[in-house]
CSV table of C-alpha atoms and ligand atoms in Angstrom, one decimal:
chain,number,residue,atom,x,y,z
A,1116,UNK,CA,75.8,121.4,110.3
A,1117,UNK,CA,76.4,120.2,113.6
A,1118,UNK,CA,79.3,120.8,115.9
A,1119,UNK,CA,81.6,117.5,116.7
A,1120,UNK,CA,80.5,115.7,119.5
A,1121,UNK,CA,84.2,115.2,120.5
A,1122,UNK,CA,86.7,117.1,122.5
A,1123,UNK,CA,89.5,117.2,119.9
A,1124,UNK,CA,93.4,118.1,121.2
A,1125,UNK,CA,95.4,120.4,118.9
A,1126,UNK,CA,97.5,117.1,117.7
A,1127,UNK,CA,94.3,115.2,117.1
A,1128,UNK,CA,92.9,117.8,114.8
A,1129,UNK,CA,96.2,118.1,112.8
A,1130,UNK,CA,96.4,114.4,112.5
A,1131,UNK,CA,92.3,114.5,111.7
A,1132,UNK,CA,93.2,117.2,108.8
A,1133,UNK,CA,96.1,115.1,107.7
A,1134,UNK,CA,94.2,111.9,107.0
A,1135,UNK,CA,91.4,113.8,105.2
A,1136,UNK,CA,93.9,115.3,103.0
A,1137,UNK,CA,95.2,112.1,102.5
A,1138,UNK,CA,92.5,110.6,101.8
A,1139,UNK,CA,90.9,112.7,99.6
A,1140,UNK,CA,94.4,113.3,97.0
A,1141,UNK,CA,95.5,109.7,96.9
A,1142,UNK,CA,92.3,107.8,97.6
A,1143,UNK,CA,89.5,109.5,96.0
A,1144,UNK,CA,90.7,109.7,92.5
A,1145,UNK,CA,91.0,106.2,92.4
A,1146,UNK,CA,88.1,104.2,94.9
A,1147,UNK,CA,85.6,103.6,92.6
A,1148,UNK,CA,88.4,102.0,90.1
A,1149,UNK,CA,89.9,99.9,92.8
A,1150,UNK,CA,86.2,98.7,93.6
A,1151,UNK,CA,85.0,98.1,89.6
A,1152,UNK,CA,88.4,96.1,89.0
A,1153,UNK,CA,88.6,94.8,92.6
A,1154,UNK,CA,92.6,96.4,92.1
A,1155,UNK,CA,94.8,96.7,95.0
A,1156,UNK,CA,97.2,99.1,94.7
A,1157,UNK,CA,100.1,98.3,96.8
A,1158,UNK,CA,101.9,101.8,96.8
A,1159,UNK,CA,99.0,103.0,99.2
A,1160,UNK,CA,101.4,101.1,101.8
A,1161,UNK,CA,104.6,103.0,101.4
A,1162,UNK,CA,102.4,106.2,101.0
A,1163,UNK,CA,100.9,105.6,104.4
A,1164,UNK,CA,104.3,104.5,106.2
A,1165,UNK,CA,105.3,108.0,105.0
A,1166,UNK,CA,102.9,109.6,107.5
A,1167,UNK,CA,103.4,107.0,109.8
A,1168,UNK,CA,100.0,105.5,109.5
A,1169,UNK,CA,101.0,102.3,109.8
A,1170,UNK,CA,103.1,102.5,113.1
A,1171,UNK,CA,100.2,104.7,114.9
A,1172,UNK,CA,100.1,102.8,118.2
A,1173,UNK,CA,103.7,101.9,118.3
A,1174,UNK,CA,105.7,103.7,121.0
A,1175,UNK,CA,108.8,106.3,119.5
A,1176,UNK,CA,111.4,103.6,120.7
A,1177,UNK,CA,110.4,101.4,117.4
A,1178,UNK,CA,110.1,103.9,115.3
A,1179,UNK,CA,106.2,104.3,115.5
A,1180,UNK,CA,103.8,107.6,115.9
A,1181,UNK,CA,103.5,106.6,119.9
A,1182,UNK,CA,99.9,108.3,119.5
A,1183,UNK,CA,96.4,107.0,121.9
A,1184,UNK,CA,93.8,105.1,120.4
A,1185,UNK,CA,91.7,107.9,119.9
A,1186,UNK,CA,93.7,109.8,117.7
A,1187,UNK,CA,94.3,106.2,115.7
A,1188,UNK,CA,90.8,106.1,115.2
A,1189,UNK,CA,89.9,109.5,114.0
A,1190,UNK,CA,92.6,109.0,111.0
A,1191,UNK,CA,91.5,105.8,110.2
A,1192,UNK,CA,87.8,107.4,110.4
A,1193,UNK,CA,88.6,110.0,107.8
A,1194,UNK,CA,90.3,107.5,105.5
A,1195,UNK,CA,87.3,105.0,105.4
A,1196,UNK,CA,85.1,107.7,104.5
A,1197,UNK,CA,86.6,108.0,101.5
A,1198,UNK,CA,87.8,104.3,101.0
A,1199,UNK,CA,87.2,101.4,103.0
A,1200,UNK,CA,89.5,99.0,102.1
A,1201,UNK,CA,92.4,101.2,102.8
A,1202,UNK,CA,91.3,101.9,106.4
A,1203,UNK,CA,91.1,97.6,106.9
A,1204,UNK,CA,94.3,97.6,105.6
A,1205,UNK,CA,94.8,100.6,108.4
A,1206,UNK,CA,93.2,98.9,110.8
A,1207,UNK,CA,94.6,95.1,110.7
A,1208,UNK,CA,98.1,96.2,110.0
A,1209,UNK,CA,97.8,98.4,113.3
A,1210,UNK,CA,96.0,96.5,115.5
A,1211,UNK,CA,96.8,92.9,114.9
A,1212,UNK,CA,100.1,92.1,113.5
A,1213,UNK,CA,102.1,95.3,115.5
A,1214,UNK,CA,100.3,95.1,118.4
A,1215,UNK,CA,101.4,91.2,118.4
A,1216,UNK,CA,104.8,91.7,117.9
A,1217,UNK,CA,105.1,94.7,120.5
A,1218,UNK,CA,103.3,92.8,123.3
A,1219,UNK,CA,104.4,89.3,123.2
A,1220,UNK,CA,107.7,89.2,121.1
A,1221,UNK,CA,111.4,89.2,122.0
A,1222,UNK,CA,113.6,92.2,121.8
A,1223,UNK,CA,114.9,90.4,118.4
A,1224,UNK,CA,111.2,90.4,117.0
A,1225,UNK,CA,111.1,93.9,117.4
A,1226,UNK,CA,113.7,95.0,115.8
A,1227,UNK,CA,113.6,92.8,112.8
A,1228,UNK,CA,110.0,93.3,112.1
A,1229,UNK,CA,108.5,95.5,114.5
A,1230,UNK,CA,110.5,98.8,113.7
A,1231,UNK,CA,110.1,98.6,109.8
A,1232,UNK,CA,106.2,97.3,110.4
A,1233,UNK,CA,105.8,100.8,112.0
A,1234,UNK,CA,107.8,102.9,109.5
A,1235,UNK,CA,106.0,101.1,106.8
A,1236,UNK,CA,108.5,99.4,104.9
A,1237,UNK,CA,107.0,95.6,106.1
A,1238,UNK,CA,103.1,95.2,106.1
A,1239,UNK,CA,101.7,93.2,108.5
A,1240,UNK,CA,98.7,90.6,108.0
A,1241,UNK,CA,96.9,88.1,110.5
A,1242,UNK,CA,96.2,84.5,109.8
A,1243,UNK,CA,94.0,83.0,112.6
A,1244,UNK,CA,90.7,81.8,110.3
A,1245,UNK,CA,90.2,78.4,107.9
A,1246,UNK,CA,88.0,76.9,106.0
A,1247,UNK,CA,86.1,74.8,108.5
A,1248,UNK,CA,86.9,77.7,111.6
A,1249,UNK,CA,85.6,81.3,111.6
A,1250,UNK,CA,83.2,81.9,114.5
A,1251,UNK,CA,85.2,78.7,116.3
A,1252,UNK,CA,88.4,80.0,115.6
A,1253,UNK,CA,89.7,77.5,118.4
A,1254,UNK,CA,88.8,74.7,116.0
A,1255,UNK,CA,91.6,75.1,113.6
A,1256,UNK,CA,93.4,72.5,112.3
A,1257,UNK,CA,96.7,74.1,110.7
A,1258,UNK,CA,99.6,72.0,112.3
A,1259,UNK,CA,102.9,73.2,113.7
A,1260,UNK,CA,105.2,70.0,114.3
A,1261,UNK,CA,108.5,70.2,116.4
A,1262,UNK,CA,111.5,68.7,113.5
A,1263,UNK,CA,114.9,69.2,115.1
A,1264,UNK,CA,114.8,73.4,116.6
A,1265,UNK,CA,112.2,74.1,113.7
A,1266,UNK,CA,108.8,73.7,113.7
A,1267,UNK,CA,107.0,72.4,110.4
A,1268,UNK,CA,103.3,74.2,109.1
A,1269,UNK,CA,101.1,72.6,107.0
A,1270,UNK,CA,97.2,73.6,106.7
A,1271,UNK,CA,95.4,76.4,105.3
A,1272,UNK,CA,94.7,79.9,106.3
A,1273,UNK,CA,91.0,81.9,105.2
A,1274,UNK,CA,89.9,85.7,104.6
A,1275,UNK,CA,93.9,86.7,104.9
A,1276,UNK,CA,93.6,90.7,104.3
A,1277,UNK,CA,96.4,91.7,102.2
A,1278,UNK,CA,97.9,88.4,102.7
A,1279,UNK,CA,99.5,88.1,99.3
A,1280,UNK,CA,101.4,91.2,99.3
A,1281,UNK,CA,101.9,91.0,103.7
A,1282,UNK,CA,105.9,91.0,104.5
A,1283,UNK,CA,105.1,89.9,107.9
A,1284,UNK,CA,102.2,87.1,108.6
A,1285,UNK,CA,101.3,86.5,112.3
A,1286,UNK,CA,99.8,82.9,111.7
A,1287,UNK,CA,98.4,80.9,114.7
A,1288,UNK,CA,98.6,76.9,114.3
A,1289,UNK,CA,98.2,73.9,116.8
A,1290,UNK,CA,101.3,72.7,118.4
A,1291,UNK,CA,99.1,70.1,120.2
A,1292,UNK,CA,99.2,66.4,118.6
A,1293,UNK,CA,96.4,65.1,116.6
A,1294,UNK,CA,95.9,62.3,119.0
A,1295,UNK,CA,95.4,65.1,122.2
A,1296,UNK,CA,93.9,68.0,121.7
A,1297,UNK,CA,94.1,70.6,124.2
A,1298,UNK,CA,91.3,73.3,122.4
A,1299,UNK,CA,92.7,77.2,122.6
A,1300,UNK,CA,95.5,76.0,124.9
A,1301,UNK,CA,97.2,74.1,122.0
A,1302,UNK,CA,97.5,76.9,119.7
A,1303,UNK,CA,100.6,79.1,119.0
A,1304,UNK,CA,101.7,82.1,117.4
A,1305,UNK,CA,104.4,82.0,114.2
A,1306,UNK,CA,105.8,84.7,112.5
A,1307,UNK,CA,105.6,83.6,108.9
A,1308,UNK,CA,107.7,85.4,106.2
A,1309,UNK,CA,106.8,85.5,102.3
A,1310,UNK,CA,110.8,84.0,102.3
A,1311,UNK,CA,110.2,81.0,103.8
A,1312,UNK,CA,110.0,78.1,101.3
A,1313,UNK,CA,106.5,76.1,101.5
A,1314,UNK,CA,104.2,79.6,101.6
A,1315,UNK,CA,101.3,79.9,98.8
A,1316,UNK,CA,99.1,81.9,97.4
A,1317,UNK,CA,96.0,80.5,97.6
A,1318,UNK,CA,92.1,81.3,96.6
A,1319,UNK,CA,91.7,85.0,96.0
A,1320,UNK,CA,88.1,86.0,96.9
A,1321,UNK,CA,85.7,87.6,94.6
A,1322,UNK,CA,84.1,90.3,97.1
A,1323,UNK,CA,80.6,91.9,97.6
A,1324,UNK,CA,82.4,95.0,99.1
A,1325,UNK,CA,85.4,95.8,99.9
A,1326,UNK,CA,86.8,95.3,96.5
A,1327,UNK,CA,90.0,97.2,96.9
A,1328,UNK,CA,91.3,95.0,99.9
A,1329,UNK,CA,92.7,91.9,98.4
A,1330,UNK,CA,91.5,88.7,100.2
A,1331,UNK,CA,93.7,85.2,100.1
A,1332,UNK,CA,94.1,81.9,101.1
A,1333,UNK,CA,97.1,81.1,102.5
A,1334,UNK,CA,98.9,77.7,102.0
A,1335,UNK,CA,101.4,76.0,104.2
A,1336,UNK,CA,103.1,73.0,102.7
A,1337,UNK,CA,105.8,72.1,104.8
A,1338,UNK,CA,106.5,75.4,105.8
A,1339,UNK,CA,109.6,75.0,107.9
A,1340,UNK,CA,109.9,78.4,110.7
A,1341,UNK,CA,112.9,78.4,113.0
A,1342,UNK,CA,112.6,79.0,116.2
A,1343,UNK,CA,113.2,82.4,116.6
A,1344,UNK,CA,109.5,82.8,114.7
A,1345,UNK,CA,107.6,81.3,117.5
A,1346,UNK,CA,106.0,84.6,119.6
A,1347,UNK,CA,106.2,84.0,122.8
A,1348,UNK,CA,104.9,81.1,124.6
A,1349,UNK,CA,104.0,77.8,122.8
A,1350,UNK,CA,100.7,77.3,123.4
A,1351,UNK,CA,99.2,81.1,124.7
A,1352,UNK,CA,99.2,81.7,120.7
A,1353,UNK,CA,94.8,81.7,120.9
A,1354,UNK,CA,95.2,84.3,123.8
A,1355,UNK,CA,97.1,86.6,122.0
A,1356,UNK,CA,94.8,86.3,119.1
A,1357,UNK,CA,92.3,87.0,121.1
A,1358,UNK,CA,93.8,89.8,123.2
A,1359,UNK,CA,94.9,91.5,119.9
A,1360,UNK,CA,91.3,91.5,118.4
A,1361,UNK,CA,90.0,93.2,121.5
A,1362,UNK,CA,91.9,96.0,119.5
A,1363,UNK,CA,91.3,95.1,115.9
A,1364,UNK,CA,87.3,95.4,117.0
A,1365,UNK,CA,87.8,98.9,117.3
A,1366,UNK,CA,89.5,99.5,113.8
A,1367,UNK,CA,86.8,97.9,112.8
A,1368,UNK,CA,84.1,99.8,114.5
A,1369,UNK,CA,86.3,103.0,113.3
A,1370,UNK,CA,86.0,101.8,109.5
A,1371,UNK,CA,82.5,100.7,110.5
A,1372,UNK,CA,81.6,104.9,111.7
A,1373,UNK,CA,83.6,106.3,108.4
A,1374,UNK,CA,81.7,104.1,106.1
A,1375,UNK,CA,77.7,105.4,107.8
A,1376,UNK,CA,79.5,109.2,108.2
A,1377,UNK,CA,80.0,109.2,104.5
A,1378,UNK,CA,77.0,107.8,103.3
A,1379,UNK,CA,74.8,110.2,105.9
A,1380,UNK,CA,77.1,113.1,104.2
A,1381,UNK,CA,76.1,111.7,101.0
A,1382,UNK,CA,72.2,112.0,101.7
A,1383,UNK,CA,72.6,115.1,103.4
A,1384,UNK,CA,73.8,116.6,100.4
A,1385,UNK,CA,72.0,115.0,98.0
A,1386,UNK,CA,68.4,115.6,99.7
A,1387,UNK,CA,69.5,119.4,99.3
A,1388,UNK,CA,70.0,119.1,95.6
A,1389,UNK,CA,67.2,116.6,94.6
A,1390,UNK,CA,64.0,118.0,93.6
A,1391,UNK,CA,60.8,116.2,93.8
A,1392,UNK,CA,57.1,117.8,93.7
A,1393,UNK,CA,58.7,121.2,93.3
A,1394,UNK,CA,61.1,121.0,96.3
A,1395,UNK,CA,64.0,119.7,97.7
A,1396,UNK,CA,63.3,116.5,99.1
A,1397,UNK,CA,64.9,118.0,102.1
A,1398,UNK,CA,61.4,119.3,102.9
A,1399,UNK,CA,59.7,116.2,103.3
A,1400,UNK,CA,59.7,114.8,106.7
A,1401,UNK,CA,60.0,111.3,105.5
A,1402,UNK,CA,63.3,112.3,104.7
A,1403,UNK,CA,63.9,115.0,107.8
A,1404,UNK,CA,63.4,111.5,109.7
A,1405,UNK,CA,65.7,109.6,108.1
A,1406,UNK,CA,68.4,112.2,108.3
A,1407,UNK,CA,68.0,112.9,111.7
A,1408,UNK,CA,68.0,108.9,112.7
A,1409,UNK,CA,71.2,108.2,110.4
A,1410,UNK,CA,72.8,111.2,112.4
A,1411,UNK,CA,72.0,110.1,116.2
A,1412,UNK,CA,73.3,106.3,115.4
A,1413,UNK,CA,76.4,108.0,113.6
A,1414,UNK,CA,77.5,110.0,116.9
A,1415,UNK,CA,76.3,107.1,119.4
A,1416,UNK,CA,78.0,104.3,117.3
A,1417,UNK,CA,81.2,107.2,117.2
A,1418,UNK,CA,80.4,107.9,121.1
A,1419,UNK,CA,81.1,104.7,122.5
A,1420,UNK,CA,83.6,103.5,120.8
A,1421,UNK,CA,85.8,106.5,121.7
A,1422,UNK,CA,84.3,106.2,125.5
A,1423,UNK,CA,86.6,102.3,125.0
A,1424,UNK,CA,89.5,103.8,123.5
A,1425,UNK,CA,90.0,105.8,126.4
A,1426,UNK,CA,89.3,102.7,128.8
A,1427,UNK,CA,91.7,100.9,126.8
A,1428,UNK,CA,94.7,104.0,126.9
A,1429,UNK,CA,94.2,104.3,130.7
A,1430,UNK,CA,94.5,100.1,130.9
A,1431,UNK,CA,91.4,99.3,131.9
A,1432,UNK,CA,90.0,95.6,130.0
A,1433,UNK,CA,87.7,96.2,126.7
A,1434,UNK,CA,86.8,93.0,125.9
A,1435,UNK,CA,83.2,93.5,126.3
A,1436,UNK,CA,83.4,97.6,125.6
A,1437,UNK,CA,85.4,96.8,122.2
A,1438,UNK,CA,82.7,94.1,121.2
A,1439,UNK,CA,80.1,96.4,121.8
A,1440,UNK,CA,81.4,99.1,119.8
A,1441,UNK,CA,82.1,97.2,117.0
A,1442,UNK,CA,78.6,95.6,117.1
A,1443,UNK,CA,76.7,99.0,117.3
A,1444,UNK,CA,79.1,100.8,114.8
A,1445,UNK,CA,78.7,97.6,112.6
A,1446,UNK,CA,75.4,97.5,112.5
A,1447,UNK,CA,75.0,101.3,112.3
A,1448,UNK,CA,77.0,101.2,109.0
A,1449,UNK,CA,74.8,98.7,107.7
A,1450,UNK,CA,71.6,100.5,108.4
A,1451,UNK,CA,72.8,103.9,107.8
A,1452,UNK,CA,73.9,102.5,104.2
A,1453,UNK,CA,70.7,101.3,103.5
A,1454,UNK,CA,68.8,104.4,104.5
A,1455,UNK,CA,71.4,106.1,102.1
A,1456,UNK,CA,70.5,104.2,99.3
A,1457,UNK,CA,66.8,104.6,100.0
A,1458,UNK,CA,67.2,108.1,100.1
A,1459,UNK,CA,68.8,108.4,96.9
A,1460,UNK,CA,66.0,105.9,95.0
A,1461,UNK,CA,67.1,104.7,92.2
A,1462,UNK,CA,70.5,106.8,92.1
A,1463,UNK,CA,71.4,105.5,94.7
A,1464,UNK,CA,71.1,101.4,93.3
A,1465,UNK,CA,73.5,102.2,90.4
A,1466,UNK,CA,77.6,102.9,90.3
A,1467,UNK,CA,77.1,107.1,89.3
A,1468,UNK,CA,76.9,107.7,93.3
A,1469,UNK,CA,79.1,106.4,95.9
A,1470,UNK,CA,76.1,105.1,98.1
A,1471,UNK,CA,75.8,101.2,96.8
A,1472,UNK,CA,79.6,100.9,97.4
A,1473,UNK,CA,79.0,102.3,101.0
A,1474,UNK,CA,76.0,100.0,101.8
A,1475,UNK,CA,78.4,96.8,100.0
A,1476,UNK,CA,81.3,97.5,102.2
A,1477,UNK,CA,79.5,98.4,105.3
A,1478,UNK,CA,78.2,94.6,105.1
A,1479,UNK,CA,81.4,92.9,106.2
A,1480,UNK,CA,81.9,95.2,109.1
A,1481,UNK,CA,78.8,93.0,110.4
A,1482,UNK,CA,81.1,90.0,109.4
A,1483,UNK,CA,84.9,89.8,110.0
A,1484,UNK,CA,87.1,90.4,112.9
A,1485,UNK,CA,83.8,88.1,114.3
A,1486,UNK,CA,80.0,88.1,113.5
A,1487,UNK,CA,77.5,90.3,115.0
A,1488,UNK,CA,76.4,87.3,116.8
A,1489,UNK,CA,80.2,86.6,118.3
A,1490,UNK,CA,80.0,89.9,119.1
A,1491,UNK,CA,76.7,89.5,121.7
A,1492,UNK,CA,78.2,86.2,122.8
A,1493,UNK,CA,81.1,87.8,124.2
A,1494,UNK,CA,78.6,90.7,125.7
A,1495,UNK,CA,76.7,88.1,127.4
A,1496,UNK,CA,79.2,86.2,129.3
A,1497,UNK,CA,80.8,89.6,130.2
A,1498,UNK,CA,77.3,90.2,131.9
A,1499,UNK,CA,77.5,87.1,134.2
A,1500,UNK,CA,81.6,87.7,134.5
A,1501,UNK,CA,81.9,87.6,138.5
A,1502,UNK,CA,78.4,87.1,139.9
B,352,CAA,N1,91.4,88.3,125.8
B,352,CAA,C1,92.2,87.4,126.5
B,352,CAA,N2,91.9,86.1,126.6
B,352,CAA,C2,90.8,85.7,126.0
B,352,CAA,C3,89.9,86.5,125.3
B,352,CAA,C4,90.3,87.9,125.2
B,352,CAA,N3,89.5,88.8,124.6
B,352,CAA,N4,88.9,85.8,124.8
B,352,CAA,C5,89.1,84.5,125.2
B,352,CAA,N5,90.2,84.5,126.0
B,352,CAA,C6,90.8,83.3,126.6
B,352,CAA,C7,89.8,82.7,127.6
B,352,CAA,O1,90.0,83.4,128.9
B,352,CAA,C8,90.2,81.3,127.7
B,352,CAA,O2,91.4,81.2,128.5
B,352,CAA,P1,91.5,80.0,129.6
B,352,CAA,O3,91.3,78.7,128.8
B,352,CAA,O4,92.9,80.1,130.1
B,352,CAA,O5,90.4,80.2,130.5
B,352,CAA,C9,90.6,81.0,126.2
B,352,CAA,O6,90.9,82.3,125.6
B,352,CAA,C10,89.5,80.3,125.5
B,352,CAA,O7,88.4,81.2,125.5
B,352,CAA,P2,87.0,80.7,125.3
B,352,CAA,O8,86.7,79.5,126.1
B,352,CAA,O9,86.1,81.9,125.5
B,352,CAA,O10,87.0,80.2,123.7
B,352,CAA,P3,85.9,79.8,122.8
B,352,CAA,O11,86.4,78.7,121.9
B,352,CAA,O12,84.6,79.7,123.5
B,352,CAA,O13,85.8,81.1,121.7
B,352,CAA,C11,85.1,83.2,120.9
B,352,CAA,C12,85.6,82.4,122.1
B,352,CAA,C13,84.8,84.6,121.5
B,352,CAA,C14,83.9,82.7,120.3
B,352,CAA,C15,86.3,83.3,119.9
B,352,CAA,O14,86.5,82.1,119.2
B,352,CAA,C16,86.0,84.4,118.8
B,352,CAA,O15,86.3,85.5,119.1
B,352,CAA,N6,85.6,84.0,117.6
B,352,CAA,C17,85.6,84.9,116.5
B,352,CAA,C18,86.8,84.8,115.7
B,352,CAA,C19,87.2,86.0,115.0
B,352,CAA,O16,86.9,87.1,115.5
B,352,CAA,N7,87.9,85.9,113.9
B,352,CAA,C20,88.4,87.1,113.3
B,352,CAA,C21,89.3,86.6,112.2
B,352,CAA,S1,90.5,87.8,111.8
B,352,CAA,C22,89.9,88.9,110.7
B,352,CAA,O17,88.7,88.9,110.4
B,352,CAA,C23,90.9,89.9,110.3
B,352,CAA,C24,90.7,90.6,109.0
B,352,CAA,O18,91.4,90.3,108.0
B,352,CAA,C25,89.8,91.7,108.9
């Protein structure tokens, strides 16, 4: 067993202990159900509001935990060891929508939505992607146009986490006219509320992983928002985006490092109980290797990305530090899962052990909150940044 890499405070470890615990009484009894039915249980919400999961970054004066980023990250660690689809629910709620609200909206935002976002009563989703722009996110064609104070939505919103049951959408749509585009600069941010006539349920996806996250479409059909929806400036709405995923990245890498530390627990166990040729399988080295290589990418994929946490708590820009640790964590998970499975053989392609669920949900990691490769675009151009 080895020791944790990580320096952990007093506070950290209680809050560490705390989201094990919680994970493993409320999620584990029920993750592989929520994945064979693809179920989302919705009083996981009010469960985590009670230990004020959901309103981690958000300073004491709205009624959040006021905790760093590393502390964030090692609870949302331990609950996506046990269940992935919580912890994206974790992580967008905490890092998108909240983080939103509390850096770009009005006093008036954040007391009406921000406060009971971080005490849990109000979940929080993000609505940037559509159908024809993922990747190109800048593309997007919903339309915001000015009737009277209001401003009208119509268009349609992909991937939306949550978005059917969300209290509180952060949706970004062009305020530019058809006729003159301006790009990112003619995007802006809305906060759109289930109350609102003209909001729809859309397309729910039928996932590879993360089966126990529910994933929408959302539908705008004259969707009228008053004024006092629009966050901050018209037109800055593809900055904040933007600025906000620099922290939903590290969720993600988070989720990304509880996902490979569970299945490289999984395999460290199992090679102790499987016997092949007379012996563990442990023995072999083929399997010594594999171990030891799943555990080095764990703790460097785990290493970096709390090395950007702390860049980000003492202010300094993560753009390029949050990409990366999302990339290597991402792609970790992904090739720690498949090691897993390999290790297991053939237990390890059916539903009796947790591995094939690890090595389906690991995949999206590589995916959402932008692709591997958006990940190394934004890596690159930091490289040339102010030569
Ligand atoms: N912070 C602040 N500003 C930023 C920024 C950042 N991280 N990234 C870009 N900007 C600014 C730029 O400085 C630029 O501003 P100016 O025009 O004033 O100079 C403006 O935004 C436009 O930037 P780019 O020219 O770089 O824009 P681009 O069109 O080339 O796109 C991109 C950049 C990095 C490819 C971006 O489109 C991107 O990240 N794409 C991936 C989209 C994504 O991650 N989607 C996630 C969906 S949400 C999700 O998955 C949630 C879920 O449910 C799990």
């Amino acid at each position: 067993m080895l020791s944790p890499l990580l320096p952990l405070t007093e506070e950290q470890r209680e809050i560490q202990r705390v989201a094990r615990e919680f994970a493993r009484s409320e999620l584990a009894p029920h993750v592989a159900e929520w994945d064979r039915e693809a179920k989302f249980d919705r009083s996981i919400v009010g469960k985590l509001g009670a230990l004020g999961f959901l309103g981690m970054l958000i300073p004491e004066a709205y009624d959040g935990l006021g905790l760093d980023t590393a502390t964030y990250l090692l609870a949302l660690e331990e609950v996506a060891a046990v269940d992935a689809s919580t912890a994206v629910l974790m992580s967008v709620h905490n890092s998108l929508p909240t983080q939103m609200l509390l850096q770009f909206g009005d006093d008036a935002q954040r007391e009406r939505w921000l406060k009971p976002m971080a005490r849990g009563e109000l979940l929080g989703a993000f609505a940037l992607s559509e159908p024809e722009a993922g990747s190109d996110a800048a593309s997007l064609q919903c339309q915001a146009v000015r009737d009277g104070d209001d401003w009208v939505l119509n268009g349609t919103k992909s991937w939306i986490s949550h978005g059917a049951h969300a209290d509180v959408i952060l949706v970004m749509a062009r305020t530019d006219r058809p006729g003159a585009r301006h790009g990112s600069k003619g995007i802006t941010a809305f906060v759109v509320t289930p109350d609102l006539a003209g909001l729809k349920v859309g397309k729910k996806e039928n996932k590879l992983g993360l089966r126990g996250s529910e994933t929408v479409q959302l539908v705008f059909d004259d969707l009228r928002v008053p004024p006092a929806n629009v966050l901050g400036e018209v037109g800055r709405g593809f900055i904040y985006a933007m600025q906000s995923l620099d922290n939903g990245r590290l969720g993600i890498a988070s989720q990304a490092v509880g996902i490979a530390r569970a299945a490289l627990d999984a395999s460290v166990a199992y090679a102790d109980d499987r016997r092949q040729f007379q012996q563990p399988i442990k023995s072999f080295q083929a399997i010594q290797f594999k171990l030891a290589d799943m555990a080095v990418r764990v703790n460097a994929a785990r290493a970096l990305l709390h090395a950007s946490a702390a860049m980000k708590d003492r202010g300094e820009p993560i753009t390029a530090y949050g990409s990366m640790s999302k990339l290597l964590a991402s792609e970790t998970a992904m090739w720690v899962t498949t090691q897993a499975v390999q290790v297991f053989g053939g237990y390890g392609y059916v539903k009796e052990y947790p591995v094939e669920r690890y090595f389906r949900d690991a995949k999206v990691t590589e995916i959402y909150e932008g692709t591997s490769e958006i990940q190394r675009i934004v890596i690159a151009r930091e490289l040339y940044e102010g030569r």
